[in-house]
Short mmCIF file of C-alpha atoms and ligand atoms in Angstrom, two decimals:
data_model
loop_
_atom_site.label_atom_id
_atom_site.label_comp_id
_atom_site.label_asym_id
_atom_site.label_seq_id
_atom_site.Cartn_x
_atom_site.Cartn_y
_atom_site.Cartn_z
CA MET Z 1 0.00 0.00 0.00
CA ARG Z 2 2.94 2.29 0.57
CA ARG Z 3 3.85 1.90 -3.09
CA SER Z 4 0.31 2.77 -4.25
CA CYS Z 5 0.24 5.75 -1.94
CA VAL Z 6 3.66 7.02 -3.04
CA ALA Z 7 2.38 6.94 -6.63
CA VAL Z 8 -0.65 8.96 -5.50
CA ALA Z 9 1.56 11.48 -3.69
CA GLU Z 10 3.87 11.85 -6.67
CA VAL Z 11 1.04 12.40 -9.14
CA LEU Z 12 -0.57 14.92 -6.81
CA GLN Z 13 2.76 16.75 -6.59
CA VAL Z 14 2.95 17.07 -10.39
CA VAL Z 15 -0.68 18.22 -10.54
CA LYS Z 16 0.09 20.79 -7.83
CA GLU Z 17 2.97 22.21 -9.86
CA ASN Z 18 0.52 22.80 -12.72
CA ILE Z 19 -2.12 24.67 -10.74
CA ARG Z 20 -2.01 28.28 -11.85
CA PRO Z 21 -4.39 30.92 -13.24
CA GLY Z 22 -5.31 29.90 -16.77
CA SER Z 23 -5.08 26.11 -16.34
CA SER Z 24 -8.33 24.26 -16.86
CA THR Z 25 -9.24 21.40 -14.58
CA MET Z 26 -9.17 19.17 -17.69
CA ASP Z 27 -5.49 20.11 -18.18
CA LEU Z 28 -4.89 18.77 -14.67
CA GLU Z 29 -6.83 15.59 -15.52
CA HIS Z 30 -4.60 14.94 -18.53
CA ILE Z 31 -1.47 15.48 -16.47
CA ALA Z 32 -2.73 13.06 -13.81
CA GLU Z 33 -3.60 10.45 -16.42
CA GLU Z 34 -0.15 10.62 -18.01
CA GLU Z 35 1.69 10.55 -14.66
CA THR Z 36 -0.39 7.54 -13.55
CA LYS Z 37 0.55 5.61 -16.70
CA LYS Z 38 4.24 6.39 -16.17
CA ARG Z 39 4.00 4.67 -12.80
CA LYS Z 40 2.21 1.59 -14.19
CA ALA Z 41 -0.72 2.31 -11.91
CA ARG Z 42 -4.44 2.46 -12.66
CA PRO Z 43 -6.55 5.46 -11.75
CA ALA Z 44 -8.85 4.38 -8.92
CA PHE Z 45 -11.81 6.66 -9.59
CA LYS Z 46 -12.19 6.33 -13.38
CA GLY Z 47 -15.04 3.86 -13.92
CA TYR Z 48 -15.88 3.71 -10.21
CA MET Z 49 -19.71 3.82 -10.04
CA GLY Z 50 -19.53 5.30 -13.54
CA TYR Z 51 -17.32 8.27 -12.58
CA PRO Z 52 -15.58 9.23 -15.85
CA TYR Z 53 -12.27 10.82 -14.75
CA CYS Z 54 -9.02 10.14 -12.88
CA LEU Z 55 -9.26 13.27 -10.76
CA CYS Z 56 -11.91 14.97 -8.75
CA ALA Z 57 -11.23 18.71 -9.12
CA SER Z 58 -13.54 20.80 -6.96
CA VAL Z 59 -13.32 24.59 -7.18
CA ASN Z 60 -14.40 27.12 -4.50
CA SER Z 61 -17.89 26.14 -3.24
CA GLU Z 62 -17.56 22.67 -4.78
CA VAL Z 63 -16.92 20.28 -1.91
CA VAL Z 64 -15.97 16.99 -3.60
CA HIS Z 65 -16.42 15.06 -6.87
CA GLY Z 66 -16.05 18.10 -9.15
CA MET Z 67 -15.57 16.78 -12.69
CA PRO Z 68 -12.65 18.02 -14.76
CA SER Z 69 -13.77 20.30 -17.59
CA LEU Z 70 -12.11 22.35 -20.31
CA LYS Z 71 -14.60 25.08 -19.46
CA LYS Z 72 -13.43 25.26 -15.85
CA VAL Z 73 -10.46 27.63 -16.06
CA LEU Z 74 -8.71 28.56 -12.81
CA ARG Z 75 -8.45 32.21 -11.82
CA GLY Z 76 -6.29 33.89 -9.22
CA GLY Z 77 -8.10 33.86 -5.87
CA ASP Z 78 -9.78 30.49 -6.47
CA ILE Z 79 -9.17 27.49 -4.26
CA ILE Z 80 -9.12 24.00 -5.76
CA SER Z 81 -9.44 20.61 -4.11
CA ILE Z 82 -7.78 17.74 -5.96
CA ASP Z 83 -8.67 14.19 -4.96
CA PHE Z 84 -6.82 11.27 -6.54
CA GLY Z 85 -6.37 7.55 -6.07
CA VAL Z 86 -4.67 4.63 -7.78
CA LEU Z 87 -4.68 0.86 -7.88
CA LEU Z 88 -1.16 -0.59 -8.02
CA ASP Z 89 -0.27 -4.27 -7.61
CA GLY Z 90 -3.65 -5.05 -6.11
CA PHE Z 91 -3.82 -2.25 -3.55
CA TYR Z 92 -5.44 1.16 -3.50
CA GLY Z 93 -4.09 4.51 -2.33
CA ASP Z 94 -6.18 7.68 -1.93
CA ALA Z 95 -5.29 11.27 -1.05
CA ALA Z 96 -6.55 14.82 -1.53
CA MET Z 97 -5.43 18.38 -0.97
CA THR Z 98 -6.79 21.89 -1.39
CA LEU Z 99 -4.56 24.53 -2.93
CA PRO Z 100 -4.79 28.27 -3.48
CA VAL Z 101 -4.65 29.56 -7.05
CA GLY Z 102 -2.37 32.61 -6.92
CA ALA Z 103 -3.15 34.88 -3.98
CA VAL Z 104 -6.34 34.07 -2.05
CA SER Z 105 -8.29 35.88 0.68
CA ASP Z 106 -7.18 35.54 4.31
CA LYS Z 107 -10.41 33.65 5.01
CA ALA Z 108 -9.76 31.15 2.22
CA ALA Z 109 -6.18 30.66 3.40
CA ARG Z 110 -7.42 30.09 6.95
CA LEU Z 111 -9.94 27.52 5.70
CA ILE Z 112 -7.21 25.62 3.86
CA ASP Z 113 -4.80 25.72 6.82
CA THR Z 114 -7.50 24.68 9.28
CA THR Z 115 -8.64 21.75 7.14
CA ALA Z 116 -5.05 20.54 6.67
CA ALA Z 117 -4.39 20.88 10.40
CA SER Z 118 -7.62 19.02 11.27
CA LEU Z 119 -6.38 16.08 9.22
CA GLU Z 120 -3.12 16.10 11.20
CA GLU Z 121 -5.15 16.07 14.44
CA ALA Z 122 -7.17 13.15 13.10
CA ILE Z 123 -4.01 11.26 12.15
CA LYS Z 124 -2.69 11.62 15.72
CA ALA Z 125 -5.89 9.94 16.93
CA ALA Z 126 -5.43 6.97 14.56
CA LYS Z 127 -3.63 4.81 17.09
CA GLU Z 128 -3.90 1.35 18.52
CA GLY Z 129 -6.16 1.16 21.56
CA GLY Z 130 -8.18 4.20 20.53
CA HIS Z 131 -11.66 4.12 19.06
CA LEU Z 132 -12.74 4.98 15.55
CA SER Z 133 -14.70 8.04 16.63
CA ASP Z 134 -11.61 9.52 18.32
CA ILE Z 135 -10.61 10.38 14.75
CA SER Z 136 -14.01 11.91 14.03
CA TYR Z 137 -13.97 13.91 17.24
CA ALA Z 138 -10.46 15.20 16.57
CA VAL Z 139 -11.59 16.74 13.28
CA GLN Z 140 -14.88 18.17 14.50
CA SER Z 141 -13.54 19.73 17.69
CA TYR Z 142 -10.54 21.28 15.93
CA VAL Z 143 -12.62 22.73 13.09
CA GLU Z 144 -15.63 23.99 15.04
CA ARG Z 145 -13.42 25.73 17.62
CA ARG Z 146 -12.17 27.78 14.68
CA GLY Z 147 -15.66 28.66 13.44
CA PHE Z 148 -15.84 26.41 10.39
CA SER Z 149 -18.24 23.52 9.77
CA VAL Z 150 -17.84 19.83 9.02
CA VAL Z 151 -19.56 18.18 6.03
CA ARG Z 152 -21.60 15.21 7.22
CA GLU Z 153 -22.85 13.58 4.01
CA PHE Z 154 -19.41 12.33 2.96
CA VAL Z 155 -17.01 10.34 5.09
CA GLY Z 156 -13.61 8.68 5.09
CA HIS Z 157 -13.28 4.92 4.73
CA GLY Z 158 -11.24 1.81 5.15
CA ILE Z 159 -9.03 1.11 2.11
CA GLY Z 160 -6.94 -1.80 0.87
CA ARG Z 161 -7.81 -4.28 -1.86
CA ASN Z 162 -10.88 -2.10 -2.45
CA LEU Z 163 -11.10 1.68 -2.66
CA HIS Z 164 -13.89 1.78 -0.11
CA GLU Z 165 -13.88 -0.73 2.71
CA ALA Z 166 -15.43 -0.77 6.17
CA PRO Z 167 -15.44 1.16 8.40
CA GLN Z 168 -16.85 4.53 7.41
CA VAL Z 169 -14.86 7.33 9.03
CA PRO Z 170 -17.11 10.34 9.76
CA ASN Z 171 -15.54 13.72 10.49
CA PHE Z 172 -17.86 14.39 13.42
CA GLY Z 173 -18.88 12.57 16.58
CA LEU Z 174 -18.15 12.00 20.24
CA PRO Z 175 -14.91 10.22 21.22
CA GLY Z 176 -14.71 6.66 22.49
CA ARG Z 177 -17.30 5.16 20.14
CA GLY Z 178 -17.17 2.66 17.30
CA ILE Z 179 -14.64 -0.09 16.66
CA LYS Z 180 -11.35 -0.29 18.54
CA LEU Z 181 -8.41 0.68 16.37
CA LYS Z 182 -5.83 -2.05 15.80
CA ALA Z 183 -2.42 -2.26 14.17
CA GLY Z 184 -2.80 -3.33 10.54
CA MET Z 185 -5.94 -1.32 9.82
CA VAL Z 186 -5.66 1.24 7.02
CA LEU Z 187 -8.01 4.21 6.83
CA ALA Z 188 -8.51 7.00 4.32
CA ILE Z 189 -9.19 9.98 6.57
CA GLU Z 190 -10.68 12.92 4.70
CA PRO Z 191 -12.10 16.02 6.38
CA MET Z 192 -14.31 18.20 4.15
CA ILE Z 193 -14.75 21.60 5.77
CA ASN Z 194 -16.90 24.63 4.88
CA ILE Z 195 -16.55 28.29 5.83
CA GLY Z 196 -20.33 28.62 6.17
CA GLY Z 197 -22.95 26.00 6.96
CA SER Z 198 -22.33 22.27 6.77
CA ALA Z 199 -25.13 21.56 4.26
CA VAL Z 200 -24.20 20.27 0.81
CA LYS Z 201 -26.16 19.23 -2.27
CA VAL Z 202 -25.31 17.28 -5.41
CA LEU Z 203 -25.70 19.10 -8.75
CA ASP Z 204 -27.69 17.74 -11.71
CA ASP Z 205 -24.54 16.16 -13.18
CA GLY Z 206 -25.04 13.52 -10.47
CA TRP Z 207 -21.56 14.01 -8.98
CA THR Z 208 -20.52 17.54 -8.07
CA ALA Z 209 -21.24 18.23 -4.39
CA VAL Z 210 -21.45 21.94 -3.52
CA THR Z 211 -22.16 23.91 -0.36
CA VAL Z 212 -25.82 24.93 -0.16
CA ASP Z 213 -24.91 28.46 1.00
CA GLY Z 214 -22.23 28.94 -1.68
CA SER Z 215 -19.42 29.25 0.88
CA LEU Z 216 -15.90 27.95 0.16
CA SER Z 217 -15.03 24.36 1.00
CA ALA Z 218 -11.70 22.55 1.51
CA HIS Z 219 -10.75 18.85 1.54
CA PHE Z 220 -7.60 17.03 2.63
CA GLU Z 221 -7.12 13.27 2.67
CA HIS Z 222 -4.41 10.80 3.58
CA THR Z 223 -4.26 7.02 3.57
CA VAL Z 224 -3.10 6.13 7.07
CA ALA Z 225 -1.94 2.77 8.45
CA ILE Z 226 -2.32 2.09 12.16
CA THR Z 227 0.87 0.42 13.38
CA GLN Z 228 2.30 -0.68 16.72
CA SER Z 229 4.57 2.35 16.57
CA GLY Z 230 1.76 4.79 15.76
CA PRO Z 231 0.09 6.17 12.64
CA TYR Z 232 2.02 5.73 9.39
CA VAL Z 233 0.83 8.20 6.75
CA LEU Z 234 1.27 6.05 3.66
CA SER Z 235 0.40 8.88 1.25
CA ARG Z 236 2.86 11.39 2.76
CA PRO Z 237 5.58 12.03 0.17
N1 MF3 B 1 -11.47 10.23 -2.29
C1 MF3 B 1 -12.83 9.97 -2.69
C2 MF3 B 1 -13.28 8.81 -1.91
O1 MF3 B 1 -12.53 8.32 -1.18
C3 MF3 B 1 -12.92 9.81 -4.13
C4 MF3 B 1 -13.99 8.95 -4.69
S1 MF3 B 1 -14.60 9.71 -6.07
C5 MF3 B 1 -15.21 8.54 -7.08
O2 MF3 B 1 -14.37 8.37 -1.90
F1 MF3 B 1 -15.31 9.10 -8.23
F2 MF3 B 1 -14.40 7.54 -7.16
F3 MF3 B 1 -16.34 8.13 -6.63
CO1 CO B 2 -11.21 8.69 -0.05
#
């Protein structure tokens, strides 16, 4: 799984280097596709439940599952969430990040930083002897203390020989609930955080999830193994 996740991290790094005003999200899709091939991996999302692309590219008030489009051209001040996964030698890796396009507002920058930091808090809670919802609680308490809100309709997940395995990993909840965490489990932890309200809706394309109030949203994800010596972030470059 480390090898799958390193491929994911490397492809995301190349995509990141190509995020600038004037790039379309379809340009990023093509880059991801090419970089995936170079690594002899298969894109995990393309064909999954009929999803047609390698990347999810969600701009501004899009939360997750934004579909790459030639018509979606990035402008300075936008924020973009890129979610990407691969299948390599029988195992999946999955990761996501939100990036600023050029200079963004202080509020947008704070949203991005807070979401990234909430994932780090969640990772610290992914340890043997803890409970699943310790991860959920870590995200929610960190984010809400800072005045942002947690998306509830989408969750993290177990990952391994399948992209989505049990258990679901919500980003909200009280600590000490759910299964006990054990060494050997691997979880994709993925906080999705809004500046405004937590409500989201799916557009008529059947995929793109947006905030109901139009506020900005950010998303970070890592594939994390629970080990006897603590959390191992498999998708950290
Ligand atoms: N990172 C997302 C997830 O873990 C990506 C899935 S998008 C889909 O569920 F297109 F594959 F559905
Ligand atoms: Co995921």
